[in-house]
């Protein structure tokens, strides 16, 4: 094992797959000598050249369609959308082409593309550069959606996503890029459809993904000395959801808090909550609680931002509430 | 290169096949045998046949919502195209796609597309793949005047020009984006070709109802593109002699205008030209009759077929493995 930054783990996955398979290409804005807005693709343009790393004008709608068309013809494009907020401009090609073509064209084509994009707030980036828009993609048939939280996950999953024959929305996170974690030596792949129990516990299950997972782990560590033993389950895959792992944890603890950075309404937490209600009602000892962003735009001011985005204390309050339930 | 009499008769045969196919669809709609909607290209057959026959069969085509002409000009199996429209499992896409979402990779037809302007970047992506794979094939993408107002048109022309992609942009300008006339929707007088200048792409505006002219211009442009000359745009002036979809009442234009335009109907003018070029009336009639017979037989056969079952409806959302092209 060795310690690397989350962003470096992404870079290693890209490097290894570009080196392994000549049909892998990258498409995106400022991914050339600049190395990507967050430096994730640094060095790749120098190493693989402009015939593999296609740096584009600012045209999210069309570069997404270009990735789709190239994928249909046997390439494996990895598309970078600089901020997840900008996927609004790419959405038509993702929902009306990428997710549908294999099905609607009678299985004559596949669309083996990856849309990589960093979601979530980094602190002070404001309403159009801070959103976690996972909810936009999970309701579109034909798309796989993953949102890794650790360097180990992000590397193994990105390599699997690039090799998958289906379009994969790969949600990275700006707040996670500078976080370090251990990854295995040598090559490894991780399955795209599995959740991960990151820390076992007995009292309450915290279910989360992406940037909220380290917050949940921190809450667990903070409450441990108070005799509260939390289990932390990282969804990793948002579409499909790994219901086996989710339900097993719910049946063990009987109490569930679902935490996400996206707006509370219409989000992944609501979907997980509904599945638990449908399948695990007998195991529940308290109502399922969701913790997420307020249904409001994310303000630029750091002082205001914390009132909109979920904080560690919101999770602590939810733990308190769920423990007090008769 | 000159077109032989046999080729010219074949073009006429294809044009009649397209017309007859859509007239048949009209009658299937009125009998309640066809669901949903469909966009006819009645009056626009010459641009479809001239372009598709002007490139190689190994060149890739991307079409739009008005794609029956493009499909049949590429000689897709009429029976399987009809079966697809009728929602039968024997259709090209098992009845999942229908008119606006039909594909045949064997015939290098990358698909019709129901989103106006949606096929344009997909075509550029296919051209990028051909460039990466060092193929000598090119991509042809069809769209209408209406799609030239979408952002994807402008973004994609810019990128295709920068990257010198092997792609031919073919605008079939039929003067109306649904009900909206080009004079009110395409700034600068209703022509699309001048827009290409902003992206340093060579473009020409041609009479799209002249199949010989379209064929010749396409052939020449295709060879320039194939030889690394970068993208080109052809704007083919034409007219849809029917409504936008099915049988809408066409309140946005006058019957006088339609009568004038009907005189330019390529299916009315081309047989006269064939006679001038030395074809006999019998040859011309044979070309037309054989086309109508093919459509009739294909329709009867497709009507006998069964629609797919629940499995066809619910499977195939995700691929198990990559389908190599």
XYZ file of C-alpha atoms in Angstrom:
651
model
C 0.000 0.000 0.000
C 1.080 3.593 -0.538
C -0.476 6.972 0.174
C -1.598 9.185 -2.711
C -3.888 12.151 -3.220
C -7.362 11.479 -4.633
C -6.463 13.634 -7.661
C -3.266 11.641 -8.228
C -5.251 8.399 -8.080
C -7.481 9.715 -10.895
C -4.379 10.672 -12.866
C -2.844 7.220 -12.397
C -6.026 5.511 -13.613
C -6.108 7.695 -16.725
C -2.411 7.151 -17.369
C -2.643 3.382 -17.012
C -5.677 3.060 -19.274
C -4.269 5.429 -21.933
C -1.137 3.326 -21.923
C -2.971 -0.011 -22.000
C -5.498 0.677 -24.773
C -4.931 2.941 -27.773
C -8.696 3.413 -28.228
C -8.831 5.368 -24.955
C -8.806 9.117 -25.627
C -9.518 12.126 -23.453
C -11.801 14.985 -24.488
C -12.230 18.172 -22.485
C -11.488 21.816 -21.865
C -8.024 22.919 -20.714
C -6.810 19.333 -20.384
C -3.681 20.025 -22.457
C -0.648 21.839 -21.080
C -2.811 23.315 -18.307
C -3.484 19.789 -17.033
C -7.188 20.299 -16.312
C -8.788 22.948 -14.106
C -7.884 20.918 -11.005
C -4.614 19.549 -12.358
C -5.977 16.031 -12.553
C -4.684 15.299 -16.061
C -1.264 16.885 -15.550
C 1.441 15.329 -17.677
C -0.868 13.245 -19.865
C -0.881 15.647 -22.810
C 2.915 15.748 -22.751
C 3.067 11.953 -22.575
C 0.353 10.958 -25.061
C 0.129 13.964 -27.362
C -2.692 15.883 -28.984
C -3.882 12.813 -30.915
C -4.968 11.150 -27.673
C -5.706 14.156 -25.475
C -8.259 16.240 -27.387
C -8.374 19.668 -25.826
C -11.570 21.389 -26.898
C -13.096 24.840 -27.146
C -15.698 25.702 -24.508
C -18.588 23.748 -26.020
C -19.926 21.272 -23.473
C -23.032 20.360 -25.482
C -21.091 19.338 -28.551
C -18.048 17.758 -26.952
C -20.406 15.429 -25.106
C -22.008 14.463 -28.421
C -18.556 14.040 -29.917
C -17.672 11.629 -27.116
C -20.875 9.691 -27.846
C -20.157 9.466 -31.578
C -16.550 8.423 -31.043
C -17.675 5.754 -28.556
C -20.197 4.358 -31.049
C -17.322 3.892 -33.484
C -15.131 1.888 -31.154
C -13.196 4.537 -29.234
C -13.272 4.791 -25.434
C -13.532 8.513 -24.769
C -13.053 9.910 -21.286
C -14.821 13.256 -21.273
C -14.048 15.852 -18.640
C -16.709 18.395 -17.711
C -14.811 20.957 -15.659
C -17.439 21.620 -12.979
C -20.444 19.405 -12.390
C -22.679 22.467 -12.708
C -21.751 22.568 -16.416
C -23.305 19.150 -17.053
C -26.515 21.085 -17.629
C -25.029 21.916 -21.039
C -24.104 18.279 -21.667
C -27.332 16.768 -20.450
C -29.129 16.427 -23.792
C -26.445 14.180 -25.220
C -26.223 12.178 -21.990
C -29.948 11.542 -21.640
C -31.112 11.470 -25.251
C -28.078 9.778 -26.770
C -25.563 8.151 -24.425
C -28.080 6.430 -22.187
C -30.460 5.366 -24.951
C -28.476 4.421 -28.041
C -27.665 0.816 -27.155
C -31.315 0.122 -26.421
C -33.038 2.207 -29.087
C -30.670 1.238 -31.889
C -31.489 -2.416 -31.293
C -28.207 -3.261 -29.518
C -26.187 -2.600 -32.670
C -24.033 -0.007 -30.924
C -22.455 0.491 -27.534
C -21.386 3.780 -25.973
C -18.309 2.983 -23.874
C -17.667 6.524 -22.646
C -16.979 8.039 -19.256
C -18.134 11.507 -18.258
C -15.819 12.597 -15.440
C -16.842 15.657 -13.492
C -16.083 17.107 -10.077
C -19.221 17.793 -8.080
C -19.754 19.426 -4.734
C -18.614 22.574 -3.002
C -15.024 23.499 -2.367
C -15.918 26.480 -0.238
C -16.890 29.848 -1.659
C -17.268 28.879 -5.315
C -20.882 30.001 -5.308
C -24.156 29.002 -6.968
C -22.861 27.845 -10.390
C -19.619 26.098 -9.316
C -20.560 24.130 -6.211
C -23.447 21.773 -6.849
C -23.627 18.039 -6.330
C -26.046 17.093 -9.111
C -26.052 13.325 -8.701
C -29.847 13.429 -8.722
C -29.873 14.566 -12.369
C -28.347 11.332 -13.610
C -29.749 8.524 -11.465
C -33.158 8.804 -13.133
C -31.837 8.421 -16.679
C -32.043 4.819 -17.908
C -28.884 3.442 -19.470
C -26.373 5.451 -17.441
C -24.225 4.006 -14.677
C -23.399 6.538 -11.967
C -20.548 6.205 -9.470
C -19.290 8.691 -6.876
C -16.136 7.412 -5.149
C -14.938 8.901 -1.878
C -11.409 7.511 -1.422
C -8.230 7.428 -3.545
C -8.408 3.633 -3.581
C -11.990 3.659 -4.861
C -11.431 6.385 -7.419
C -8.527 4.652 -9.132
C -10.000 1.152 -9.272
C -13.409 2.419 -10.313
C -12.212 4.800 -13.025
C -10.284 1.984 -14.654
C -13.406 -0.207 -14.541
C -15.546 2.653 -15.869
C -13.238 3.167 -18.851
C -13.414 -0.556 -19.666
C -17.190 -0.796 -19.194
C -19.185 -1.035 -22.451
C -21.789 1.412 -21.110
C -21.739 5.175 -20.505
C -20.615 5.909 -16.961
C -21.084 9.208 -15.137
C -18.066 9.399 -12.871
C -18.579 11.938 -10.095
C -15.345 13.165 -8.561
C -15.223 15.788 -5.844
C -13.317 19.031 -5.584
C -13.046 18.785 -1.807
C -11.659 15.256 -2.083
C -8.950 15.975 -4.690
C -6.391 17.116 -2.063
C -7.219 14.317 0.404
C -4.784 11.456 0.839
C -5.448 7.771 1.235
C -3.856 4.364 0.804
C -4.042 2.530 -2.487
C -2.771 -0.932 -3.405
C 0.501 -1.335 -5.268
C 0.165 -2.451 -8.888
C -2.902 -2.692 -11.048
C -6.352 -3.326 -9.570
C -9.966 -2.892 -10.647
C -13.055 -2.367 -8.500
C -16.647 -3.335 -9.419
C -18.917 -0.471 -10.503
C -21.987 -1.775 -8.690
C -20.817 -2.401 -5.128
C -21.182 -0.336 -1.971
C -18.430 -0.483 0.642
C -18.775 -0.783 4.397
C -15.963 1.571 5.370
C -16.340 1.173 9.107
C -18.367 -1.431 10.955
C -20.617 -0.522 13.842
C -23.686 -1.758 15.683
C -25.942 1.137 16.689
C -26.809 3.265 13.663
C -25.993 3.035 9.942
C -24.729 6.190 8.235
C -25.119 5.860 4.457
C -23.312 8.405 2.294
C -21.183 8.947 -0.795
C -18.522 11.264 -2.192
C -17.541 14.205 0.031
C -19.933 13.324 2.855
C -18.277 9.969 3.525
C -15.197 11.410 5.255
C -17.537 13.671 7.245
C -19.502 10.607 8.376
C -16.273 8.847 9.371
C -15.229 11.907 11.373
C -18.605 11.937 13.154
C -18.179 8.258 13.955
C -14.776 8.923 15.508
C -16.128 11.890 17.456
C -19.043 9.915 18.914
C -17.155 6.692 19.639
C -15.894 7.932 23.055
C -19.535 8.640 23.979
C -20.385 4.985 23.549
C -22.126 5.397 20.183
C -20.985 2.848 17.626
C -21.827 3.971 14.079
C -21.529 1.906 10.914
C -20.491 3.870 7.815
C -21.630 2.522 4.457
C -20.360 4.261 1.320
C -22.767 3.817 -1.584
C -19.979 4.258 -4.180
C -22.426 3.328 -6.945
C -25.548 5.501 -7.205
C -26.923 3.656 -10.248
C -27.349 0.790 -9.714
C -27.663 0.882 -5.930
C -26.105 -2.073 -4.102
C -29.217 -2.974 -2.149
C -27.686 -6.177 -0.696
C -25.047 -4.227 1.215
C -27.470 -1.433 2.186
C -30.161 -3.795 3.459
C -27.685 -6.007 5.365
C -26.489 -2.993 7.326
C -30.031 -1.725 7.982
C -31.056 -5.165 9.255
C -28.091 -5.155 11.598
C -28.569 -1.714 13.160
C -32.275 -0.963 12.613
C -31.509 2.749 12.515
C -30.461 4.654 9.395
C -29.283 8.153 8.528
C -28.593 8.909 4.869
C -26.230 11.788 4.198
C -25.573 13.521 0.876
C -24.289 16.855 -0.358
C -27.077 17.204 -2.963
C -30.367 18.993 -2.280
C -32.614 16.975 -0.034
C -35.586 16.941 -2.394
C -35.591 14.397 -5.186
C -32.172 13.061 -4.356
C -30.365 9.769 -3.908
C -31.089 9.796 -0.162
C -34.802 9.831 -0.890
C -34.430 6.879 -3.225
C -32.405 4.857 -0.705
C -34.901 5.742 1.972
C -37.786 4.500 -0.172
C -36.014 1.224 -0.884
C -35.392 0.680 2.827
C -39.054 1.408 3.574
C -40.134 -1.086 0.910
C -37.808 -3.889 1.895
C -36.667 -3.474 5.512
C -39.664 -2.068 7.382
C -39.638 -4.951 9.890
C -36.029 -4.227 10.821
C -36.492 -0.504 11.407
C -36.552 0.749 14.988
C -36.833 4.411 14.026
C -37.753 6.516 11.006
C -35.121 6.831 8.301
C -33.551 10.293 8.491
C -32.038 12.167 5.561
C -29.384 14.839 5.892
C -28.626 16.899 2.783
C -28.328 20.379 1.364
C -31.186 22.786 1.841
C -33.359 23.295 -1.230
C -31.577 26.547 -1.987
C -28.824 27.737 -4.319
C -25.370 27.583 -2.743
C -24.311 31.100 -1.732
C -20.789 32.360 -2.427
C -20.121 33.700 1.047
C -18.393 31.073 3.175
C -20.437 32.258 6.135
C -23.675 31.706 4.239
C -22.599 28.474 2.510
C -22.498 26.508 5.752
C -26.193 27.201 6.345
C -27.089 25.550 3.030
C -24.697 22.590 2.905
C -24.923 19.671 5.339
C -22.438 19.963 8.227
C -21.006 17.398 10.631
C -23.197 18.858 13.348
C -26.324 18.139 11.281
C -25.321 14.477 11.329
C -24.674 14.610 15.083
C -28.138 16.141 15.595
C -29.669 13.390 13.456
C -27.883 10.758 15.559
C -29.294 12.372 18.673
C -32.800 12.423 17.225
C -32.725 8.813 16.079
C -31.411 7.626 19.461
C -34.212 9.409 21.259
C -36.873 7.656 19.200
C -38.795 5.350 21.513
C -17.216 11.138 -64.201
C -20.578 10.985 -65.960
C -23.606 9.119 -64.739
C -24.662 6.193 -66.909
C -28.257 5.654 -67.982
C -28.471 2.701 -65.619
C -27.296 4.840 -62.693
C -29.787 7.581 -63.536
C -32.621 5.071 -63.725
C -31.460 3.622 -60.429
C -31.592 7.092 -58.832
C -35.141 7.493 -60.102
C -36.009 4.044 -58.758
C -34.711 5.046 -55.317
C -36.594 8.354 -55.389
C -39.867 6.626 -56.259
C -39.203 4.055 -53.547
C -38.890 6.818 -50.955
C -42.039 8.593 -52.188
C -44.016 5.377 -52.346
C -42.792 4.350 -48.883
C -44.021 7.591 -47.321
C -47.326 7.554 -49.194
C -47.811 4.061 -47.828
C -47.031 5.326 -44.326
C -49.692 8.014 -44.828
C -52.281 5.427 -45.679
C -51.227 3.200 -42.753
C -51.660 6.191 -40.435
C -55.131 6.926 -41.761
C -56.109 3.281 -41.279
C -54.875 3.441 -37.696
C -52.192 0.815 -38.325
C -49.306 3.125 -37.447
C -48.869 4.893 -34.118
C -47.011 7.996 -32.966
C -45.800 10.479 -35.509
C -43.536 10.541 -38.528
C -41.805 13.231 -40.580
C -42.041 12.848 -44.334
C -39.572 14.079 -46.926
C -42.015 14.178 -49.836
C -40.442 16.537 -52.374
C -36.954 16.156 -50.890
C -36.055 12.762 -52.387
C -33.432 14.132 -54.789
C -31.189 15.529 -52.063
C -31.262 12.238 -50.144
C -30.467 10.111 -53.199
C -27.903 12.500 -54.681
C -25.884 12.757 -51.473
C -26.063 9.125 -50.352
C -25.241 7.817 -53.813
C -22.491 10.399 -54.136
C -20.417 8.879 -51.334
C -19.063 5.382 -50.842
C -21.169 2.680 -49.196
C -18.437 2.487 -46.536
C -18.822 6.159 -45.644
C -20.902 6.700 -42.536
C -24.275 8.464 -42.487
C -25.925 10.312 -39.614
C -29.491 11.401 -40.160
C -32.136 13.434 -38.404
C -35.852 13.169 -37.643
C -36.737 13.287 -41.355
C -34.692 10.278 -42.323
C -36.737 7.839 -44.446
C -35.120 9.172 -47.614
C -31.638 8.745 -46.202
C -32.367 5.214 -44.988
C -33.774 4.044 -48.296
C -31.192 5.874 -50.421
C -28.575 3.814 -48.504
C -30.581 0.757 -49.613
C -31.537 -0.465 -46.173
C -33.949 -3.363 -46.441
C -37.358 -1.757 -47.068
C -39.157 -4.549 -45.285
C -37.090 -4.126 -42.111
C -37.447 -0.334 -42.210
C -41.214 -0.727 -42.543
C -41.261 -3.366 -39.785
C -39.409 -0.927 -37.518
C -41.973 1.796 -38.190
C -44.776 -0.664 -37.567
C -43.204 -1.595 -34.227
C -42.465 -5.166 -35.193
C -39.645 -7.194 -33.664
C -38.258 -7.844 -37.157
C -37.474 -4.142 -37.577
C -33.894 -2.895 -37.541
C -34.163 -1.950 -33.860
C -36.805 -4.476 -32.692
C -39.442 -1.713 -32.797
C -37.706 0.197 -29.997
C -36.502 3.024 -32.214
C -39.115 3.658 -34.899
C -38.764 6.366 -37.508
C -36.630 8.820 -35.564
C -34.279 6.343 -33.898
C -33.257 3.826 -36.540
C -29.785 2.503 -37.132
C -28.058 -0.114 -39.252
C -24.384 -0.531 -38.539
C -24.039 -3.137 -41.304
C -25.010 -0.444 -43.802
C -22.830 2.170 -42.084
C -25.933 4.085 -41.073
C -25.237 5.554 -37.622
C -28.831 6.469 -36.990
C -31.724 8.824 -37.358
C -32.080 11.207 -34.399
C -35.135 12.731 -32.765
C -33.428 15.767 -31.261
C -33.025 18.640 -33.707
C -29.278 19.179 -34.073
C -28.552 16.144 -31.899
C -26.879 14.144 -34.636
C -24.405 16.866 -35.596
C -21.899 16.398 -32.744
C -22.380 12.619 -32.836
C -21.323 12.695 -36.479
C -18.259 14.758 -35.575
C -17.409 12.210 -32.885
C -17.649 9.437 -35.461
C -15.378 11.482 -37.732
C -12.931 11.906 -34.849
C -12.898 8.121 -34.402
C -12.187 7.643 -38.124
C -9.352 10.144 -37.850
C -7.897 8.369 -34.794
C -8.231 5.019 -36.583
C -6.604 6.443 -39.744
C -9.576 5.288 -41.820
C -10.193 6.643 -45.325
C -13.940 6.783 -44.724
C -15.793 10.027 -44.079
C -18.997 10.926 -42.232
C -21.989 12.657 -43.798
C -24.493 14.310 -41.475
C -27.929 15.474 -42.605
C -29.833 18.239 -40.844
C -32.359 20.893 -41.706
C -32.378 24.689 -41.728
C -33.967 24.564 -38.269
C -31.026 22.653 -36.764
C -28.645 25.358 -37.954
C -30.091 27.503 -35.161
C -29.052 25.054 -32.463
C -25.872 25.607 -30.486
C -24.610 22.150 -31.430
C -24.428 23.217 -35.097
C -22.163 26.161 -34.341
C -20.065 24.419 -31.706
C -19.536 21.385 -33.914
C -18.630 23.340 -37.059
C -16.039 25.202 -35.035
C -14.493 22.029 -33.622
C -14.674 20.111 -36.924
C -12.826 22.941 -38.624
C -10.165 23.214 -35.896
C -9.559 19.463 -35.931
C -9.927 19.075 -39.747
C -12.376 16.227 -39.272
C -13.449 14.090 -42.250
C -17.076 15.219 -42.176
C -19.551 16.616 -44.696
C -22.307 18.788 -43.271
C -25.416 18.517 -45.450
C -28.185 21.010 -44.763
C -31.441 20.207 -46.496
C -32.973 23.681 -46.436
C -36.677 23.109 -47.014
C -37.547 26.705 -46.031
C -39.410 25.782 -42.841
C -38.351 24.626 -39.391
C -41.663 22.954 -38.605
C -43.910 26.020 -39.137
C -41.259 28.709 -38.833
C -40.081 30.069 -42.223
C -36.332 30.545 -42.714
C -36.861 34.267 -43.307
C -37.983 34.523 -39.685
C -35.553 31.981 -38.196
C -32.245 32.049 -40.079
C -30.783 35.556 -39.800
C -29.294 37.163 -42.885
C -31.829 36.049 -45.465
C -32.619 32.427 -44.699
C -29.485 30.758 -46.039
C -27.328 28.409 -43.934
C -24.181 28.170 -46.097
C -22.911 31.680 -45.212
C -22.741 30.617 -41.564
C -19.925 28.185 -42.414
C -17.627 31.090 -43.313
C -17.446 32.005 -39.633
C -15.774 28.658 -39.050
C -13.547 28.725 -42.147
C -15.473 25.838 -43.680
C -16.027 25.870 -47.472
C -19.739 25.863 -48.255
C -21.998 26.023 -51.276
C -25.721 26.446 -51.811
C -27.183 24.238 -54.524
C -30.535 23.376 -56.063
C -31.339 20.294 -53.978
C -34.052 19.012 -56.286
C -31.526 18.352 -59.047
C -30.253 14.859 -58.229
C -27.470 14.987 -60.806
C -26.139 18.280 -59.505
C -26.307 17.073 -55.894
C -24.572 13.808 -56.792
C -21.744 15.607 -58.588
C -21.177 18.198 -55.842
C -21.245 15.498 -53.159
C -18.757 13.329 -55.017
C -16.321 16.168 -55.436
C -16.645 17.381 -51.847
C -16.288 13.828 -50.525
C -12.990 13.324 -52.311
C -11.612 16.622 -51.028
C -12.631 15.664 -47.477
C -11.240 12.138 -47.893
C -7.921 13.586 -48.980
C -7.580 15.522 -45.749
C -9.082 18.817 -46.867
C -11.220 19.145 -43.741
C -14.972 19.575 -43.414
C -17.271 21.090 -46.030
C -20.895 22.138 -45.965
C -23.473 21.622 -48.691
C -26.739 23.506 -48.443
C -29.370 21.874 -50.629
C -32.381 24.055 -51.348
C -35.522 21.965 -51.378
C -39.160 21.981 -50.308
C -41.256 19.591 -48.305
C -44.434 19.163 -50.320
C -46.179 17.696 -47.253
C -46.694 18.923 -43.711
C -44.029 18.795 -41.001
C -45.451 15.602 -39.538
C -48.235 13.279 -40.631
C -51.039 15.438 -42.009
C -50.847 18.764 -40.219
C -52.864 21.551 -41.932
C -49.936 23.786 -43.009
C -51.520 27.046 -41.819
C -48.142 28.795 -42.073
C -47.996 28.830 -45.883
C -50.329 29.367 -48.802
C -51.706 26.799 -51.224
C -50.461 29.068 -54.047
C -46.895 28.728 -52.786
C -47.300 24.965 -52.605
C -48.677 24.840 -56.169
C -45.673 26.776 -57.431
C -43.302 24.478 -55.570
C -45.061 21.361 -56.821
C -43.878 22.274 -60.308
C -40.321 21.703 -59.043
C -41.162 18.294 -57.554
C -38.168 16.136 -58.499
C -40.432 13.184 -59.152
C -42.256 15.256 -61.764
C -39.185 16.832 -63.370
C -36.697 13.961 -63.337
C -38.609 11.599 -65.684
C -38.589 14.368 -68.338
C -34.860 14.740 -67.899
C -34.423 10.973 -68.240
C -36.271 11.075 -71.579
C -33.987 13.881 -72.740
C -30.981 11.791 -71.755
C -32.179 8.947 -73.944
C -34.045 6.680 -71.547
C -37.215 5.118 -72.901
C -40.620 5.611 -71.304
C -40.725 1.888 -70.696
C -37.441 1.962 -68.739
C -38.718 4.869 -66.680
C -42.003 3.142 -65.931
C -40.181 -0.063 -65.004
C -37.931 1.786 -62.555
C -40.973 3.333 -60.880
C -43.159 0.242 -60.889
C -40.470 -2.018 -59.459
C -39.937 0.481 -56.630
C -43.650 0.611 -55.815
C -43.853 -3.170 -55.919
C -40.946 -3.485 -53.473
C -42.667 -1.160 -51.029
C -45.990 -2.919 -51.420
C -44.478 -6.380 -50.860
C -42.376 -5.147 -47.929
C -45.428 -3.581 -46.294
C -47.562 -6.692 -46.666
C -44.787 -8.824 -45.234
C -44.080 -6.493 -42.304
C -47.783 -6.271 -41.411
C -47.795 -10.039 -40.860
C -44.982 -9.834 -38.310
C -45.421 -9.817 -34.554
C -44.416 -7.042 -32.173
C -41.781 -7.825 -29.558
C -42.737 -9.118 -26.125
C -42.045 -7.851 -22.608
C -38.473 -9.121 -22.846
C -37.819 -6.967 -25.928
C -39.259 -3.951 -24.112
C -37.268 -4.366 -20.918
C -33.941 -5.869 -21.974
C -30.962 -4.230 -23.640
C -30.795 -1.095 -21.477
C -27.214 -1.964 -20.557
C -24.695 -3.779 -22.723
C -22.896 -6.847 -21.415
C -19.976 -6.279 -23.732
C -18.804 -3.817 -26.301
C -20.225 -4.235 -29.792
C -17.344 -3.716 -32.159
C -18.255 -1.750 -35.245
